[in-house]
RNA sequence: GCCGCAGUGGCGGAAUUGGUAGACGCACAGGACUUAAAAUCCUGCGGGCUCAACACCCGUACCGGUUCGAUUCCGGUUUGCGGCACCA
């Protein structure tokens, strides 16, 4: 028996593919853009978890290649940003150097996967030729009024010493390092992503994305419909505007609460309350956002002032409480304790009145012990609204309020503008010049890129100033507009800046005139399939959608959504679901496995470990199984290639069922069962081979099906089988552009369902739904004959009166007796 | 607290619209080949009952329902994971 020498085979075909790539753009084939979320060049290298995503995308790419597409399958480096910079600081080496070194070593590892990557398209986000356009987009946004400066308290990571976007704060902690985020008052560049909130929400419907991710984005955008209602303040000029989604409960408002930061908070205090109110406002200002989040126990203070319910003229106490968010809605709420949990809790604690305005199960509860929050039921205690259905009223009341001049209907979003400045060195400089006369002036487009100055000291200052601020000869410049001496903006962009649009650049990565040529963009974009981890559900994926919509609006691309289809692969973990990490010491490197079992075996095993969308625990031992499968298939082909066996009906059946099953599972993205399918059909073919051999065409079919998964062995066996014009065993002749030697020159096989059909089916004979025996029956047996056969099998077990007889063709005979 | 996903042998996991539960693989056990080992091949492998086989019974987290038939559908419970978390 021949030995499957994976090392020899894989080295050989790697060399051949390098000389003569099999993925060729002939201008006629439809394109298919399959993209991996690009990695940041980490020093720790790849582990088997990284491999998984890359294998999935490569299998899919090669499948599309066999379906007649030209594949765009690029790879690049997300090399600006905190992880790269932190690593450089730790090593005491400039990030430009560590980043370049890491790219070199990771690229070597990625090449072991033997993916179809087209390295001509490669770039790093740190390449000036690339970030020129990252800066250019910023300038365009500035000119469009989407980038603006604002001083406000933002999320601040004391460990990373930089401001963070809302999206980067997870449970009050820095998404990167896990430190508790604090607030810091800083002048920041902001991107007006909120202007796109509606489109970002509505266009989710167009996307073939996991529902989970779409929902996470929808929740993050957080649109709610309701009304802004004006409440007069008793005895004063001012009015207080509140936002509510439950306009239907307006008659049930029994008090009001303002955030301590509300503009009127202090001035509403009556003389006797002044000291206490000011103390409360001061105390709240000391609380961190984390404290305010975790402190569920409600606090508050009565201002002494009253508001008037615009509908019924009732006097409402105005309170301050820090459970009301200053930066959502108007920073003030009307409180309906009967129908809101938080208001109920507050009313209960401070003894405020509770008025029920929606009947629960048709009744008014005399002493409510818990709020009734469902918006359905008959409206009561609500003047002219009495008797209406609350869900209907909820939808129509905002309009009625507006007509009566009491407020206006409106929508609110949870989404906030994007805090875009980072007080760190390793990022794109924000191309803005601060002129004492002209204000903020963008660096002229023709002067881009604005290079990141190369400096000795790049550690974060922690003061809220970027390290760039210390480089006087860089900071001091002249205003492009008036020529006066001016200063450069010293903050840099977040890591997300480059990744928000990088997928466009692969198409045209050497273009110095435009970020991507319009014709090329129109031909090759958008991305058809995007593969990566779910951790970017609201960060990168939301930002990319925003950037794409902006570039669409200013006419640079002709599509509004960057990623038509999204696939999130599950994580590969160590034992007991523990995330692989250096510190846990449970990282499995692919290098040894490739050496011992080969790239093809590891590719298959990465898929075989479990459903691709779920997390899977890694167990090295399982790779033996796929290696054995490849060895057996290798031998099966070599043993049968010269036998000239004529295909029998059984061989045709196996061949076409194999095509059908593999294709269907692949289309369903059930890649783990594709691999088990190969093993199953391999076992069947081995069985056939033992009974006299197997025909060549069936073997070639198996090889083509296997090619996207295990490309090296597929090429080798295809050649051994004399695929195309090749002479088995001879050296492969390479002519540029001619790939007739390759298994990838084939089309994906098509199953002939007529040839798949079995003559006989295994039918389960059931008595009262319990299987008693399995018998072979002709596939075309009539119902009566099948039932008769079934009864015969059951024989004397069949006592009592038969009440029902069921025949499911080719599957079940079920006799029901009483 | 709210929302989503999941619970199947010793393990990873399979099961078209409800239709033979445990495919495929790992591990394990026994056997063949070998002086021996490795590799390879063959056989077995959910539990109970049984010396064994046949037969029978139980079995897809738990309880209940619909159905001739439920891992699949419905109601309830529970455990684990993920997301959101005072957004009015």
PDB file of N, CA and C in Angstrom, chain A residues 65-122:
ATOM      1  N   UNK A  65     -14.977  29.258  -6.951  1.00  0.00           N
ATOM      2  CA  UNK A  65     -14.063  29.154  -8.097  1.00  0.00           C
ATOM      3  C   UNK A  65     -14.505  28.011  -9.008  1.00  0.00           C
ATOM      4  N   UNK A  66     -14.827  26.876  -8.406  1.00  0.00           N
ATOM      5  CA  UNK A  66     -15.284  25.724  -9.186  1.00  0.00           C
ATOM      6  C   UNK A  66     -16.680  25.969  -9.775  1.00  0.00           C
ATOM      7  N   UNK A  67     -17.360  26.962  -9.265  1.00  0.00           N
ATOM      8  CA  UNK A  67     -18.657  27.313  -9.834  1.00  0.00           C
ATOM      9  C   UNK A  67     -18.529  28.410 -10.891  1.00  0.00           C
ATOM     10  N   UNK A  68     -17.291  28.630 -11.327  1.00  0.00           N
ATOM     11  CA  UNK A  68     -17.100  29.522 -12.463  1.00  0.00           C
ATOM     12  C   UNK A  68     -16.912  30.988 -12.143  1.00  0.00           C
ATOM     13  N   UNK A  69     -16.548  31.298 -10.913  1.00  0.00           N
ATOM     14  CA  UNK A  69     -16.322  32.692 -10.564  1.00  0.00           C
ATOM     15  C   UNK A  69     -14.838  33.039 -10.567  1.00  0.00           C
ATOM     16  N   UNK A  70     -14.598  34.336 -10.751  1.00  0.00           N
ATOM     17  CA  UNK A  70     -13.277  34.867 -10.448  1.00  0.00           C
ATOM     18  C   UNK A  70     -13.340  35.320  -8.989  1.00  0.00           C
ATOM     19  N   UNK A  71     -12.404  34.840  -8.195  1.00  0.00           N
ATOM     20  CA  UNK A  71     -12.478  35.063  -6.760  1.00  0.00           C
ATOM     21  C   UNK A  71     -11.584  36.220  -6.328  1.00  0.00           C
ATOM     22  N   UNK A  72     -12.164  37.149  -5.599  1.00  0.00           N
ATOM     23  CA  UNK A  72     -11.359  38.174  -4.954  1.00  0.00           C
ATOM     24  C   UNK A  72     -11.238  37.738  -3.502  1.00  0.00           C
ATOM     25  N   UNK A  73     -10.027  37.386  -3.134  1.00  0.00           N
ATOM     26  CA  UNK A  73      -9.813  36.816  -1.798  1.00  0.00           C
ATOM     27  C   UNK A  73      -8.523  37.398  -1.246  1.00  0.00           C
ATOM     28  N   UNK A  74      -8.618  38.621  -0.721  1.00  0.00           N
ATOM     29  CA  UNK A  74      -7.412  39.327  -0.302  1.00  0.00           C
ATOM     30  C   UNK A  74      -7.117  39.177   1.188  1.00  0.00           C
ATOM     31  N   UNK A  75      -5.955  39.642   1.548  1.00  0.00           N
ATOM     32  CA  UNK A  75      -5.571  39.644   2.957  1.00  0.00           C
ATOM     33  C   UNK A  75      -4.690  40.862   3.203  1.00  0.00           C
ATOM     34  N   UNK A  76      -4.865  41.460   4.359  1.00  0.00           N
ATOM     35  CA  UNK A  76      -4.058  42.627   4.714  1.00  0.00           C
ATOM     36  C   UNK A  76      -3.957  42.752   6.219  1.00  0.00           C
ATOM     37  N   UNK A  77      -3.539  43.919   6.678  1.00  0.00           N
ATOM     38  CA  UNK A  77      -3.173  44.055   8.088  1.00  0.00           C
ATOM     39  C   UNK A  77      -3.754  45.306   8.713  1.00  0.00           C
ATOM     40  N   UNK A  78      -4.438  45.087   9.802  1.00  0.00           N
ATOM     41  CA  UNK A  78      -5.062  46.169  10.543  1.00  0.00           C
ATOM     42  C   UNK A  78      -4.041  46.627  11.575  1.00  0.00           C
ATOM     43  N   UNK A  79      -3.026  47.367  11.132  1.00  0.00           N
ATOM     44  CA  UNK A  79      -1.828  47.451  11.970  1.00  0.00           C
ATOM     45  C   UNK A  79      -1.683  48.716  12.811  1.00  0.00           C
ATOM     46  N   UNK A  80      -2.584  49.684  12.637  1.00  0.00           N
ATOM     47  CA  UNK A  80      -2.592  50.787  13.597  1.00  0.00           C
ATOM     48  C   UNK A  80      -3.357  50.336  14.832  1.00  0.00           C
ATOM     49  N   UNK A  81      -3.205  51.105  15.909  1.00  0.00           N
ATOM     50  CA  UNK A  81      -4.090  50.876  17.039  1.00  0.00           C
ATOM     51  C   UNK A  81      -3.416  50.411  18.304  1.00  0.00           C
ATOM     52  N   UNK A  82      -4.239  50.304  19.318  1.00  0.00           N
ATOM     53  CA  UNK A  82      -3.742  50.035  20.663  1.00  0.00           C
ATOM     54  C   UNK A  82      -2.958  48.745  20.841  1.00  0.00           C
ATOM     55  N   UNK A  83      -3.452  47.606  20.342  1.00  0.00           N
ATOM     56  CA  UNK A  83      -2.715  46.371  20.615  1.00  0.00           C
ATOM     57  C   UNK A  83      -1.292  46.440  20.067  1.00  0.00           C
ATOM     58  N   UNK A  84      -1.154  46.985  18.851  1.00  0.00           N
ATOM     59  CA  UNK A  84       0.169  47.084  18.251  1.00  0.00           C
ATOM     60  C   UNK A  84       1.043  48.038  19.062  1.00  0.00           C
ATOM     61  N   UNK A  85       0.438  49.147  19.466  1.00  0.00           N
ATOM     62  CA  UNK A  85       1.223  50.135  20.196  1.00  0.00           C
ATOM     63  C   UNK A  85       1.610  49.628  21.588  1.00  0.00           C
ATOM     64  N   UNK A  86       0.660  49.017  22.265  1.00  0.00           N
ATOM     65  CA  UNK A  86       0.966  48.501  23.602  1.00  0.00           C
ATOM     66  C   UNK A  86       2.076  47.461  23.564  1.00  0.00           C
ATOM     67  N   UNK A  87       2.020  46.629  22.531  1.00  0.00           N
ATOM     68  CA  UNK A  87       3.063  45.617  22.388  1.00  0.00           C
ATOM     69  C   UNK A  87       4.423  46.272  22.173  1.00  0.00           C
ATOM     70  N   UNK A  88       4.441  47.301  21.329  1.00  0.00           N
ATOM     71  CA  UNK A  88       5.690  47.996  21.036  1.00  0.00           C
ATOM     72  C   UNK A  88       6.261  48.630  22.309  1.00  0.00           C
ATOM     73  N   UNK A  89       5.380  49.228  23.111  1.00  0.00           N
ATOM     74  CA  UNK A  89       5.833  49.862  24.351  1.00  0.00           C
ATOM     75  C   UNK A  89       6.429  48.821  25.283  1.00  0.00           C
ATOM     76  N   UNK A  90       5.759  47.674  25.348  1.00  0.00           N
ATOM     77  CA  UNK A  90       6.239  46.599  26.213  1.00  0.00           C
ATOM     78  C   UNK A  90       7.633  46.128  25.772  1.00  0.00           C
ATOM     79  N   UNK A  91       7.825  46.042  24.464  1.00  0.00           N
ATOM     80  CA  UNK A  91       9.095  45.550  23.940  1.00  0.00           C
ATOM     81  C   UNK A  91      10.155  46.640  23.881  1.00  0.00           C
ATOM     82  N   UNK A  92       9.734  47.897  24.048  1.00  0.00           N
ATOM     83  CA  UNK A  92      10.679  48.991  23.941  1.00  0.00           C
ATOM     84  C   UNK A  92      11.187  49.195  22.521  1.00  0.00           C
ATOM     85  N   UNK A  93      10.365  48.809  21.566  1.00  0.00           N
ATOM     86  CA  UNK A  93      10.730  48.946  20.158  1.00  0.00           C
ATOM     87  C   UNK A  93       9.664  49.796  19.478  1.00  0.00           C
ATOM     88  N   UNK A  94      10.059  50.554  18.490  1.00  0.00           N
ATOM     89  CA  UNK A  94       9.097  51.411  17.803  1.00  0.00           C
ATOM     90  C   UNK A  94       7.996  50.561  17.145  1.00  0.00           C
ATOM     91  N   UNK A  95       6.731  50.991  17.248  1.00  0.00           N
ATOM     92  CA  UNK A  95       5.644  50.183  16.693  1.00  0.00           C
ATOM     93  C   UNK A  95       5.781  49.938  15.181  1.00  0.00           C
ATOM     94  N   UNK A  96       6.423  50.855  14.487  1.00  0.00           N
ATOM     95  CA  UNK A  96       6.592  50.635  13.051  1.00  0.00           C
ATOM     96  C   UNK A  96       7.426  49.372  12.810  1.00  0.00           C
ATOM     97  N   UNK A  97       8.396  49.198  13.689  1.00  0.00           N
ATOM     98  CA  UNK A  97       9.284  48.034  13.550  1.00  0.00           C
ATOM     99  C   UNK A  97       8.584  46.750  13.990  1.00  0.00           C
ATOM    100  N   UNK A  98       7.965  46.790  15.172  1.00  0.00           N
ATOM    101  CA  UNK A  98       7.321  45.557  15.654  1.00  0.00           C
ATOM    102  C   UNK A  98       6.197  45.138  14.708  1.00  0.00           C
ATOM    103  N   UNK A  99       5.475  46.137  14.198  1.00  0.00           N
ATOM    104  CA  UNK A  99       4.367  45.825  13.303  1.00  0.00           C
ATOM    105  C   UNK A  99       4.862  45.141  12.041  1.00  0.00           C
ATOM    106  N   UNK A 100       5.923  45.695  11.471  1.00  0.00           N
ATOM    107  CA  UNK A 100       6.465  45.105  10.245  1.00  0.00           C
ATOM    108  C   UNK A 100       6.974  43.685  10.508  1.00  0.00           C
ATOM    109  N   UNK A 101       7.632  43.501  11.642  1.00  0.00           N
ATOM    110  CA  UNK A 101       8.147  42.162  11.976  1.00  0.00           C
ATOM    111  C   UNK A 101       7.006  41.170  12.148  1.00  0.00           C
ATOM    112  N   UNK A 102       5.968  41.618  12.849  1.00  0.00           N
ATOM    113  CA  UNK A 102       4.840  40.719  13.094  1.00  0.00           C
ATOM    114  C   UNK A 102       4.129  40.347  11.795  1.00  0.00           C
ATOM    115  N   UNK A 103       4.038  41.305  10.893  1.00  0.00           N
ATOM    116  CA  UNK A 103       3.406  41.010   9.603  1.00  0.00           C
ATOM    117  C   UNK A 103       4.180  39.902   8.900  1.00  0.00           C
ATOM    118  N   UNK A 104       5.494  40.035   8.912  1.00  0.00           N
ATOM    119  CA  UNK A 104       6.318  39.027   8.237  1.00  0.00           C
ATOM    120  C   UNK A 104       6.078  37.634   8.818  1.00  0.00           C
ATOM    121  N   UNK A 105       6.052  37.541  10.153  1.00  0.00           N
ATOM    122  CA  UNK A 105       5.925  36.199  10.726  1.00  0.00           C
ATOM    123  C   UNK A 105       4.507  35.656  10.581  1.00  0.00           C
ATOM    124  N   UNK A 106       3.498  36.507  10.723  1.00  0.00           N
ATOM    125  CA  UNK A 106       2.128  36.001  10.577  1.00  0.00           C
ATOM    126  C   UNK A 106       1.860  35.593   9.136  1.00  0.00           C
ATOM    127  N   UNK A 107       2.437  36.331   8.223  1.00  0.00           N
ATOM    128  CA  UNK A 107       2.219  36.007   6.818  1.00  0.00           C
ATOM    129  C   UNK A 107       2.763  34.611   6.503  1.00  0.00           C
ATOM    130  N   UNK A 108       3.899  34.297   7.077  1.00  0.00           N
ATOM    131  CA  UNK A 108       4.460  32.959   6.891  1.00  0.00           C
ATOM    132  C   UNK A 108       3.480  31.912   7.410  1.00  0.00           C
ATOM    133  N   UNK A 109       2.908  32.195   8.567  1.00  0.00           N
ATOM    134  CA  UNK A 109       1.965  31.230   9.136  1.00  0.00           C
ATOM    135  C   UNK A 109       0.700  31.127   8.298  1.00  0.00           C
ATOM    136  N   UNK A 110       0.220  32.265   7.824  1.00  0.00           N
ATOM    137  CA  UNK A 110      -1.015  32.248   7.039  1.00  0.00           C
ATOM    138  C   UNK A 110      -0.798  31.490   5.729  1.00  0.00           C
ATOM    139  N   UNK A 111       0.396  31.586   5.209  1.00  0.00           N
ATOM    140  CA  UNK A 111       0.665  30.887   3.951  1.00  0.00           C
ATOM    141  C   UNK A 111       0.603  29.374   4.094  1.00  0.00           C
ATOM    142  N   UNK A 112       0.744  28.903   5.331  1.00  0.00           N
ATOM    143  CA  UNK A 112       0.642  27.457   5.551  1.00  0.00           C
ATOM    144  C   UNK A 112      -0.760  26.940   5.264  1.00  0.00           C
ATOM    145  N   UNK A 113      -1.732  27.836   5.275  1.00  0.00           N
ATOM    146  CA  UNK A 113      -3.116  27.415   5.044  1.00  0.00           C
ATOM    147  C   UNK A 113      -3.327  27.070   3.578  1.00  0.00           C
ATOM    148  N   UNK A 114      -2.458  27.581   2.718  1.00  0.00           N
ATOM    149  CA  UNK A 114      -2.594  27.400   1.270  1.00  0.00           C
ATOM    150  C   UNK A 114      -3.932  27.945   0.780  1.00  0.00           C
ATOM    151  N   UNK A 115      -4.278  29.119   1.274  1.00  0.00           N
ATOM    152  CA  UNK A 115      -5.508  29.751   0.793  1.00  0.00           C
ATOM    153  C   UNK A 115      -5.222  30.457  -0.529  1.00  0.00           C
ATOM    154  N   UNK A 116      -6.283  30.834  -1.189  1.00  0.00           N
ATOM    155  CA  UNK A 116      -6.173  31.463  -2.516  1.00  0.00           C
ATOM    156  C   UNK A 116      -5.761  32.934  -2.456  1.00  0.00           C
ATOM    157  N   UNK A 117      -5.280  33.386  -1.306  1.00  0.00           N
ATOM    158  CA  UNK A 117      -5.008  34.812  -1.165  1.00  0.00           C
ATOM    159  C   UNK A 117      -4.179  35.367  -2.311  1.00  0.00           C
ATOM    160  N   UNK A 118      -4.624  36.522  -2.775  1.00  0.00           N
ATOM    161  CA  UNK A 118      -3.907  37.221  -3.829  1.00  0.00           C
ATOM    162  C   UNK A 118      -3.060  38.299  -3.157  1.00  0.00           C
ATOM    163  N   UNK A 119      -1.782  38.004  -2.977  1.00  0.00           N
ATOM    164  CA  UNK A 119      -0.918  38.911  -2.201  1.00  0.00           C
ATOM    165  C   UNK A 119      -0.598  40.202  -2.945  1.00  0.00           C
ATOM    166  N   UNK A 120      -0.941  40.265  -4.220  1.00  0.00           N
ATOM    167  CA  UNK A 120      -0.771  41.535  -4.932  1.00  0.00           C
ATOM    168  C   UNK A 120      -1.699  42.606  -4.360  1.00  0.00           C
ATOM    169  N   UNK A 121      -2.746  42.178  -3.697  1.00  0.00           N
ATOM    170  CA  UNK A 121      -3.736  43.129  -3.190  1.00  0.00           C
ATOM    171  C   UNK A 121      -3.437  43.587  -1.765  1.00  0.00           C
ATOM    172  N   UNK A 122      -2.396  43.008  -1.185  1.00  0.00           N
ATOM    173  CA  UNK A 122      -2.087  43.251   0.228  1.00  0.00           C
ATOM    174  C   UNK A 122      -1.762  44.717   0.545  1.00  0.00           C
TER     175      UNK A 122
END
